[in-house]
Amino acid sequence: MTVGITGFVAGRLRQAREARGLSLVALADLVGVSTAAISQYEKGQHTPRPETFDMLSKRLNLPRTYFLRAETIAPVEQHRLFYRSMSSATKQARTRAGRRLEWFKEIVVYFEQFFDFHAPDVPDLGLPDDFRQLTRAHIESAAEQLRSHWRLGLEPIADVIRTMEANGIFVSRSTLGAETLDAFSEYDGERPYVFLSSDKECLVRSRFDCAHELGHLVLHRKVKQKELSRAADFKVIENQAHHFAGAFLFPAKSFQREIWGLSLDSFRSLKPTWKISIAAMISRASQLDMLDEESAKRLWINLSRRGWRQSEPLDDIPCEQPKMFAKAAESLIKNRLKTREQIIDDLSLRPSDIAELIGVEPGFFHDEGDGPKLKPQGDNVIQFKRT
């Protein structure tokens, strides 16, 4: 009688399947077993035989050791996540993204053994607990106060992701696989996380997504999960985060000072400096009551006529990238605390998954040169733990 694999962790199979965006039926077809068998493995009612275990590892493209590791991160369904879309079309994509967030958190826990990362610094700005009581004035003030707290002044922010990382927000980019799922965020205890889509490499869109998620972290810490599930409440919450993003990226005083004309050409001229889209500047002008409804409508029509709704001029500037955990990996290797192979073994994930989640080049863990090939680096925001 063939015995199932000893030590097989049922939850790991579901995590892996959903991280790969596979249904029970799809995985069963790939492995050559019944859907009921996969379900039983995931529920811990049975464990797979050695040959089935090998096939699961192969089809899910994960090392065997991954399925033998204890689960250390609470499943994302136990957390309140701010997704950019709650439509049924993105349900599978949200699940996939959430599972990849779990992987990222495991990577964070791993690097926290070696490094002291910056403590979170997202201040309590004394905003109303009930999001329904937030006014436009509250949101404008919150963006201005956060800029002041982070000593950003009223000038363009050089790198939004670097700024967030420097203030203790952990950021990752990954393929999310859905048109309407650009980013999401959450607080896990006191630590804020922002997860960005790498599906569309557009600088101004990515920066706005970052600022939008930052808006949730600042404005909506006390929002309840049931409120996110109600369509009317969700729309209000999203609009508030959208307003915050515009106010944070292009403060009111700066906008009123810089705008030399309420036209598409005027907005286009400011785009390289402020790194905010022309569409976002139209919305910003409306938020600040610089445009009446009819004038705003004409600008939106002209934006469409120029074909700028889908793709604007100057959209080909490279995106900002998370750097903190790329630096951590580089430091471990350069200081000979870990080899690339040891990091892979310790994390029990596919090398390309680790590379994507921490923001290094795809071949980073296969590089046999003298030093790792990292994406361009910014200011140092990590230091080794003191012993």
Coordinates of C-alpha atoms in Angstrom, one line a residue:
M1 CA 0.0 0.0 0.0
T2 CA 1.4 3.4 -1.0
V3 CA 1.6 5.9 1.8
G4 CA 1.0 9.6 1.3
I5 CA 3.8 12.1 1.8
T6 CA 4.7 12.7 5.5
G7 CA 4.7 16.3 6.6
F8 CA 2.6 17.6 3.7
V9 CA 1.1 21.0 4.7
A10 CA -2.4 21.1 3.3
G11 CA -2.7 24.9 3.4
R12 CA 0.4 25.3 1.2
L13 CA -1.3 23.5 -1.7
R14 CA -4.2 25.9 -1.7
Q15 CA -1.9 28.9 -1.3
A16 CA 0.2 27.7 -4.3
R17 CA -2.7 26.9 -6.5
E18 CA -4.4 30.3 -5.9
A19 CA -1.0 32.1 -6.2
R20 CA -0.8 30.6 -9.7
G21 CA -4.4 31.6 -10.5
L22 CA -5.6 28.0 -11.0
S23 CA -9.0 26.5 -10.1
L24 CA -9.4 23.1 -8.5
V25 CA -10.5 21.7 -11.8
A26 CA -7.5 23.2 -13.7
L27 CA -4.9 21.9 -11.2
A28 CA -6.6 18.5 -11.2
D29 CA -6.3 18.3 -15.0
L30 CA -2.7 19.3 -14.9
V31 CA -1.7 16.8 -12.3
G32 CA -3.9 13.9 -13.6
V33 CA -6.1 13.3 -10.5
S34 CA -9.7 14.1 -9.7
T35 CA -10.9 17.5 -8.5
A36 CA -12.1 15.7 -5.3
A37 CA -8.5 14.5 -4.7
I38 CA -7.1 18.0 -4.9
S39 CA -9.8 19.2 -2.6
Q40 CA -9.0 16.5 -0.1
Y41 CA -5.3 17.4 -0.1
E42 CA -6.1 21.0 0.5
K43 CA -8.4 20.2 3.4
G44 CA -5.9 17.8 5.0
Q45 CA -8.2 14.8 4.6
H46 CA -5.6 12.9 2.6
T47 CA -2.0 13.5 1.5
P48 CA -0.7 12.9 -2.0
R49 CA 1.3 9.9 -3.0
P50 CA 4.9 10.5 -3.9
E51 CA 4.3 10.5 -7.6
T52 CA 1.4 12.9 -7.2
F53 CA 3.4 15.1 -4.9
D54 CA 6.2 15.3 -7.5
M55 CA 3.6 16.3 -10.2
L56 CA 2.1 19.0 -7.9
S57 CA 5.5 20.4 -7.4
K58 CA 6.3 20.4 -11.1
R59 CA 2.9 21.8 -12.3
L60 CA 2.9 24.5 -9.6
N61 CA 6.6 25.3 -10.3
L62 CA 7.6 25.3 -6.7
P63 CA 10.2 23.2 -4.8
R64 CA 9.0 20.1 -2.9
T65 CA 10.2 21.8 0.4
Y66 CA 7.6 24.5 -0.1
F67 CA 4.8 22.0 0.6
L68 CA 6.5 20.8 3.8
R69 CA 7.0 24.2 5.5
A70 CA 4.6 25.3 8.2
E71 CA 2.4 28.2 7.4
T72 CA 3.6 31.3 9.2
I73 CA 1.5 34.1 7.7
A74 CA -2.2 34.5 8.4
P75 CA -4.3 34.0 5.3
V76 CA -5.2 37.2 3.5
E77 CA -8.9 36.5 3.9
Q78 CA -8.4 37.3 7.6
H79 CA -7.2 40.7 6.7
R80 CA -8.9 43.9 5.4
L81 CA -7.3 44.7 2.1
F82 CA -8.1 47.8 0.0
Y83 CA -8.4 46.6 -3.5
R84 CA -8.9 49.0 -6.4
S85 CA -11.7 46.9 -7.8
M86 CA -14.3 44.6 -6.1
S87 CA -15.9 43.5 -9.3
S88 CA -16.6 39.8 -9.8
A89 CA -14.3 39.8 -12.8
T90 CA -11.3 40.4 -10.6
K91 CA -12.2 38.0 -7.8
Q92 CA -9.7 35.4 -9.0
A93 CA -7.1 38.0 -9.6
R94 CA -7.6 39.4 -6.1
T95 CA -7.2 36.0 -4.6
R96 CA -4.0 35.4 -6.7
A97 CA -2.7 38.8 -5.6
G98 CA -3.5 38.1 -2.0
R99 CA -1.6 34.8 -2.0
R100 CA 1.4 36.5 -3.5
L101 CA 1.2 39.1 -0.7
E102 CA 1.5 36.2 1.7
W103 CA 4.7 35.1 -0.1
F104 CA 6.0 38.7 0.2
K105 CA 5.3 38.8 3.9
E106 CA 7.2 35.5 4.4
I107 CA 10.1 37.1 2.5
V108 CA 9.8 40.1 4.8
V109 CA 9.9 37.9 7.9
Y110 CA 13.0 36.2 6.5
F111 CA 14.9 39.5 6.0
E112 CA 13.9 40.8 9.4
Q113 CA 16.1 38.2 10.9
F114 CA 19.1 40.1 9.5
F115 CA 18.0 43.8 9.2
D116 CA 16.4 46.6 11.1
F117 CA 14.0 48.2 8.7
H118 CA 12.5 51.6 9.3
A119 CA 9.6 51.7 11.7
P120 CA 6.3 52.7 10.1
D121 CA 5.8 56.5 10.1
V122 CA 2.3 57.1 8.9
P123 CA 1.0 59.6 11.5
D124 CA -2.5 59.8 13.0
L125 CA -3.8 63.1 11.7
G126 CA -6.8 63.3 13.9
L127 CA -9.3 62.6 11.1
P128 CA -12.9 61.5 11.7
D129 CA -13.2 57.7 12.4
D130 CA -16.2 57.5 10.1
F131 CA -15.1 58.0 6.5
R132 CA -18.5 59.5 5.7
Q133 CA -17.5 62.5 7.7
L134 CA -14.4 63.2 5.7
T135 CA -14.7 66.4 3.7
R136 CA -12.6 67.7 0.8
A137 CA -11.0 70.0 3.3
H138 CA -10.0 67.1 5.5
I139 CA -8.4 65.3 2.6
E140 CA -6.5 68.3 1.3
S141 CA -5.3 69.0 4.8
A142 CA -4.3 65.4 5.4
A143 CA -2.1 65.3 2.2
E144 CA -0.5 68.6 3.2
Q145 CA 0.2 67.4 6.8
L146 CA 1.7 64.2 5.6
R147 CA 4.0 66.1 3.2
S148 CA 5.0 68.3 6.1
H149 CA 5.6 65.3 8.4
W150 CA 7.8 63.6 5.8
R151 CA 9.5 66.9 5.0
L152 CA 8.6 66.9 1.4
G153 CA 7.7 70.6 1.1
L154 CA 5.6 71.6 -1.8
E155 CA 7.9 70.5 -4.6
P156 CA 7.6 67.4 -6.9
I157 CA 8.3 64.1 -5.2
A158 CA 11.4 62.6 -6.8
D159 CA 10.4 58.9 -6.1
V160 CA 7.2 58.0 -4.5
I161 CA 8.1 54.4 -3.8
R162 CA 11.4 55.3 -2.2
T163 CA 9.6 57.9 -0.1
M164 CA 7.2 55.3 1.2
E165 CA 9.9 52.8 1.9
A166 CA 11.9 55.4 3.8
N167 CA 8.9 55.8 6.0
G168 CA 8.4 52.2 6.8
I169 CA 5.9 51.2 4.2
F170 CA 6.8 47.8 2.6
V171 CA 6.2 47.9 -1.2
S172 CA 6.2 45.1 -3.8
R173 CA 5.4 44.9 -7.5
S174 CA 4.0 41.8 -9.1
T175 CA 1.9 40.7 -12.1
L176 CA -1.7 40.9 -10.9
G177 CA -3.3 39.8 -14.2
A178 CA -6.4 42.0 -14.2
E179 CA -7.1 45.2 -16.1
T180 CA -8.9 46.8 -13.1
L181 CA -6.6 45.6 -10.4
D182 CA -3.8 48.2 -10.3
A183 CA -2.8 48.0 -6.7
F184 CA -4.0 47.2 -3.1
S185 CA -2.9 47.9 0.4
E186 CA -3.4 46.9 4.0
Y187 CA -2.2 47.3 7.6
D188 CA -0.9 44.1 9.1
G189 CA -0.7 45.0 12.7
E190 CA 1.2 48.3 12.6
R191 CA 3.1 47.6 9.4
P192 CA 1.6 49.0 6.2
Y193 CA 1.9 47.2 2.9
V194 CA 1.4 48.4 -0.7
F195 CA 1.3 45.9 -3.5
L196 CA 1.5 47.3 -7.1
S197 CA 0.7 45.7 -10.4
S198 CA 3.6 45.3 -12.9
D199 CA 1.2 44.5 -15.7
K200 CA 1.3 48.1 -17.1
E201 CA 4.6 49.9 -16.9
C202 CA 3.5 53.5 -16.8
L203 CA 5.3 55.9 -14.4
V204 CA 2.5 58.4 -13.8
R205 CA -0.1 55.6 -13.4
S206 CA 2.2 53.7 -11.0
R207 CA 2.9 56.9 -8.9
F208 CA -0.8 57.7 -8.7
D209 CA -1.6 54.1 -7.7
C210 CA 1.0 54.4 -4.9
A211 CA -0.5 57.7 -3.7
H212 CA -4.0 56.3 -3.9
E213 CA -3.0 53.4 -1.6
L214 CA -1.2 55.8 0.7
G215 CA -4.6 57.6 0.8
H216 CA -6.2 54.5 2.2
L217 CA -3.5 54.1 4.8
V218 CA -3.9 57.6 6.0
L219 CA -7.7 58.1 5.7
H220 CA -9.2 54.7 6.2
R221 CA -7.4 52.9 9.0
K222 CA -10.7 52.4 10.8
V223 CA -12.9 51.4 7.8
K224 CA -14.6 48.0 8.4
Q225 CA -14.5 45.1 6.0
K226 CA -18.3 45.1 5.6
E227 CA -18.1 48.7 4.5
L228 CA -15.7 47.8 1.7
S229 CA -18.1 45.2 0.6
R230 CA -21.0 47.6 0.1
A231 CA -20.9 49.1 -3.4
A232 CA -22.0 52.7 -2.3
D233 CA -19.5 52.9 0.6
F234 CA -16.7 51.4 -1.6
K235 CA -17.2 54.1 -4.2
V236 CA -17.0 56.8 -1.6
I237 CA -13.8 55.3 -0.1
E238 CA -12.2 55.0 -3.5
N239 CA -13.1 58.6 -4.5
Q240 CA -11.5 59.8 -1.3
A241 CA -8.3 57.9 -1.9
H242 CA -8.3 59.2 -5.4
H243 CA -8.6 62.8 -4.2
F244 CA -5.8 62.3 -1.7
A245 CA -3.5 61.0 -4.4
G246 CA -4.0 64.1 -6.5
A247 CA -3.5 66.4 -3.4
F248 CA -0.4 64.5 -2.3
L249 CA 1.3 64.4 -5.7
F250 CA 0.4 68.0 -6.7
P251 CA -0.4 70.1 -3.6
A252 CA -3.1 72.8 -4.0
K253 CA -0.6 75.7 -3.5
S254 CA 1.8 74.3 -6.0
F255 CA -0.9 73.5 -8.5
Q256 CA -2.3 77.1 -8.4
R257 CA 1.2 78.5 -8.7
E258 CA 2.4 76.3 -11.5
I259 CA -0.7 76.2 -13.8
W260 CA -0.3 78.9 -16.5
G261 CA -3.5 77.9 -18.4
L262 CA -6.4 75.5 -18.0
S263 CA -5.6 73.6 -21.2
L264 CA -4.3 70.2 -22.2
D265 CA -1.1 71.8 -23.5
S266 CA -0.5 73.6 -20.2
F267 CA -1.0 70.3 -18.3
R268 CA 1.2 68.5 -20.7
S269 CA 4.1 70.9 -20.1
L270 CA 3.9 70.2 -16.3
K271 CA 3.8 66.4 -16.7
P272 CA 7.6 65.7 -16.8
T273 CA 8.2 67.8 -13.7
W274 CA 5.3 66.6 -11.5
K275 CA 5.1 63.1 -13.0
I276 CA 1.3 63.2 -12.9
S277 CA -1.0 62.4 -15.8
I278 CA -2.8 65.1 -17.8
A279 CA -6.1 63.3 -16.9
A280 CA -5.2 63.6 -13.2
M281 CA -4.5 67.3 -13.6
I282 CA -7.9 67.8 -15.1
S283 CA -9.4 66.1 -12.1
R284 CA -7.2 68.1 -9.8
A285 CA -8.3 71.4 -11.3
S286 CA -11.9 70.3 -10.8
Q287 CA -11.2 69.4 -7.2
L288 CA -9.8 72.8 -6.5
D289 CA -12.8 74.5 -8.2
M290 CA -10.6 76.0 -10.9
L291 CA -12.8 74.4 -13.6
D292 CA -16.6 74.5 -13.8
E293 CA -18.4 71.5 -15.0
E294 CA -18.7 72.7 -18.6
S295 CA -15.0 73.6 -18.9
A296 CA -14.0 70.2 -17.4
K297 CA -16.3 68.4 -19.8
R298 CA -14.7 70.2 -22.8
L299 CA -11.2 69.1 -21.6
W300 CA -12.3 65.5 -21.2
I301 CA -13.7 65.6 -24.7
N302 CA -10.5 67.0 -26.2
L303 CA -8.5 64.5 -24.3
S304 CA -10.4 61.7 -26.0
R305 CA -10.2 63.4 -29.4
R306 CA -6.4 63.4 -29.1
G307 CA -6.4 59.8 -28.2
W308 CA -5.0 60.4 -24.8
R309 CA -7.5 58.5 -22.8
Q310 CA -5.6 55.3 -23.3
S311 CA -2.1 56.6 -23.8
E312 CA -0.8 60.1 -23.1
P313 CA 2.4 61.7 -24.3
L314 CA 5.4 61.0 -22.1
D315 CA 4.0 57.8 -20.8
D316 CA 7.2 55.9 -21.7
I317 CA 9.3 57.0 -18.7
P318 CA 10.5 54.0 -16.7
C319 CA 8.5 53.1 -13.6
E320 CA 9.9 53.6 -10.1
Q321 CA 10.7 50.3 -8.4
P322 CA 10.8 49.1 -4.8
K323 CA 14.4 48.8 -3.7
M324 CA 14.5 48.0 0.0
F325 CA 14.5 44.2 -0.2
A326 CA 16.7 44.2 -3.3
K327 CA 19.3 46.0 -1.1
A328 CA 18.7 43.5 1.6
A329 CA 19.4 40.6 -0.7
E330 CA 22.5 42.3 -2.1
S331 CA 23.8 43.0 1.4
L332 CA 23.4 39.4 2.6
I333 CA 25.3 38.2 -0.5
K334 CA 28.1 40.8 -0.4
N335 CA 28.7 40.3 3.3
R336 CA 28.8 36.6 2.7
L337 CA 26.0 35.9 5.2
K338 CA 24.0 34.0 2.6
T339 CA 24.6 32.7 -0.9
R340 CA 22.0 33.0 -3.6
E341 CA 21.3 29.3 -3.3
Q342 CA 20.9 29.5 0.4
I343 CA 18.3 32.4 0.1
I344 CA 16.4 30.3 -2.4
D345 CA 16.5 27.2 -0.1
D346 CA 15.6 29.2 3.0
L347 CA 12.5 30.7 1.3
S348 CA 11.4 27.5 -0.6
L349 CA 10.1 29.6 -3.5
R350 CA 10.8 29.6 -7.2
P351 CA 13.8 32.0 -7.8
S352 CA 11.8 34.1 -10.3
D353 CA 9.0 34.6 -7.8
I354 CA 11.4 35.8 -5.2
A355 CA 13.1 38.1 -7.7
E356 CA 9.8 39.6 -8.8
L357 CA 8.6 40.2 -5.3
I358 CA 11.7 41.9 -4.0
G359 CA 12.4 43.9 -7.1
V360 CA 15.6 42.4 -8.6
E361 CA 16.3 41.4 -12.2
P362 CA 14.8 38.0 -13.2
G363 CA 18.2 36.4 -13.4
F364 CA 19.5 37.7 -10.1
F365 CA 19.5 34.3 -8.3
H366 CA 21.2 32.6 -11.2
D367 CA 24.0 35.2 -11.6
E368 CA 27.4 33.7 -11.1
G369 CA 29.4 36.9 -11.4
D370 CA 31.2 38.8 -8.7
G371 CA 28.2 40.9 -7.7
P372 CA 24.4 40.8 -8.1
K373 CA 22.8 42.7 -10.8
L374 CA 20.3 45.0 -9.2
K375 CA 17.8 47.5 -10.6
P376 CA 19.0 51.1 -10.0
Q377 CA 19.3 51.8 -6.3
G378 CA 18.3 54.8 -4.3
D379 CA 18.9 55.9 -0.7
N380 CA 19.7 53.3 1.9
V381 CA 16.7 52.5 4.1
I382 CA 18.1 49.3 5.8
Q383 CA 20.8 48.4 8.3
F384 CA 22.0 45.1 9.8
K385 CA 20.6 44.2 13.1
R386 CA 22.9 45.0 16.0
T387 CA 24.2 42.0 17.9

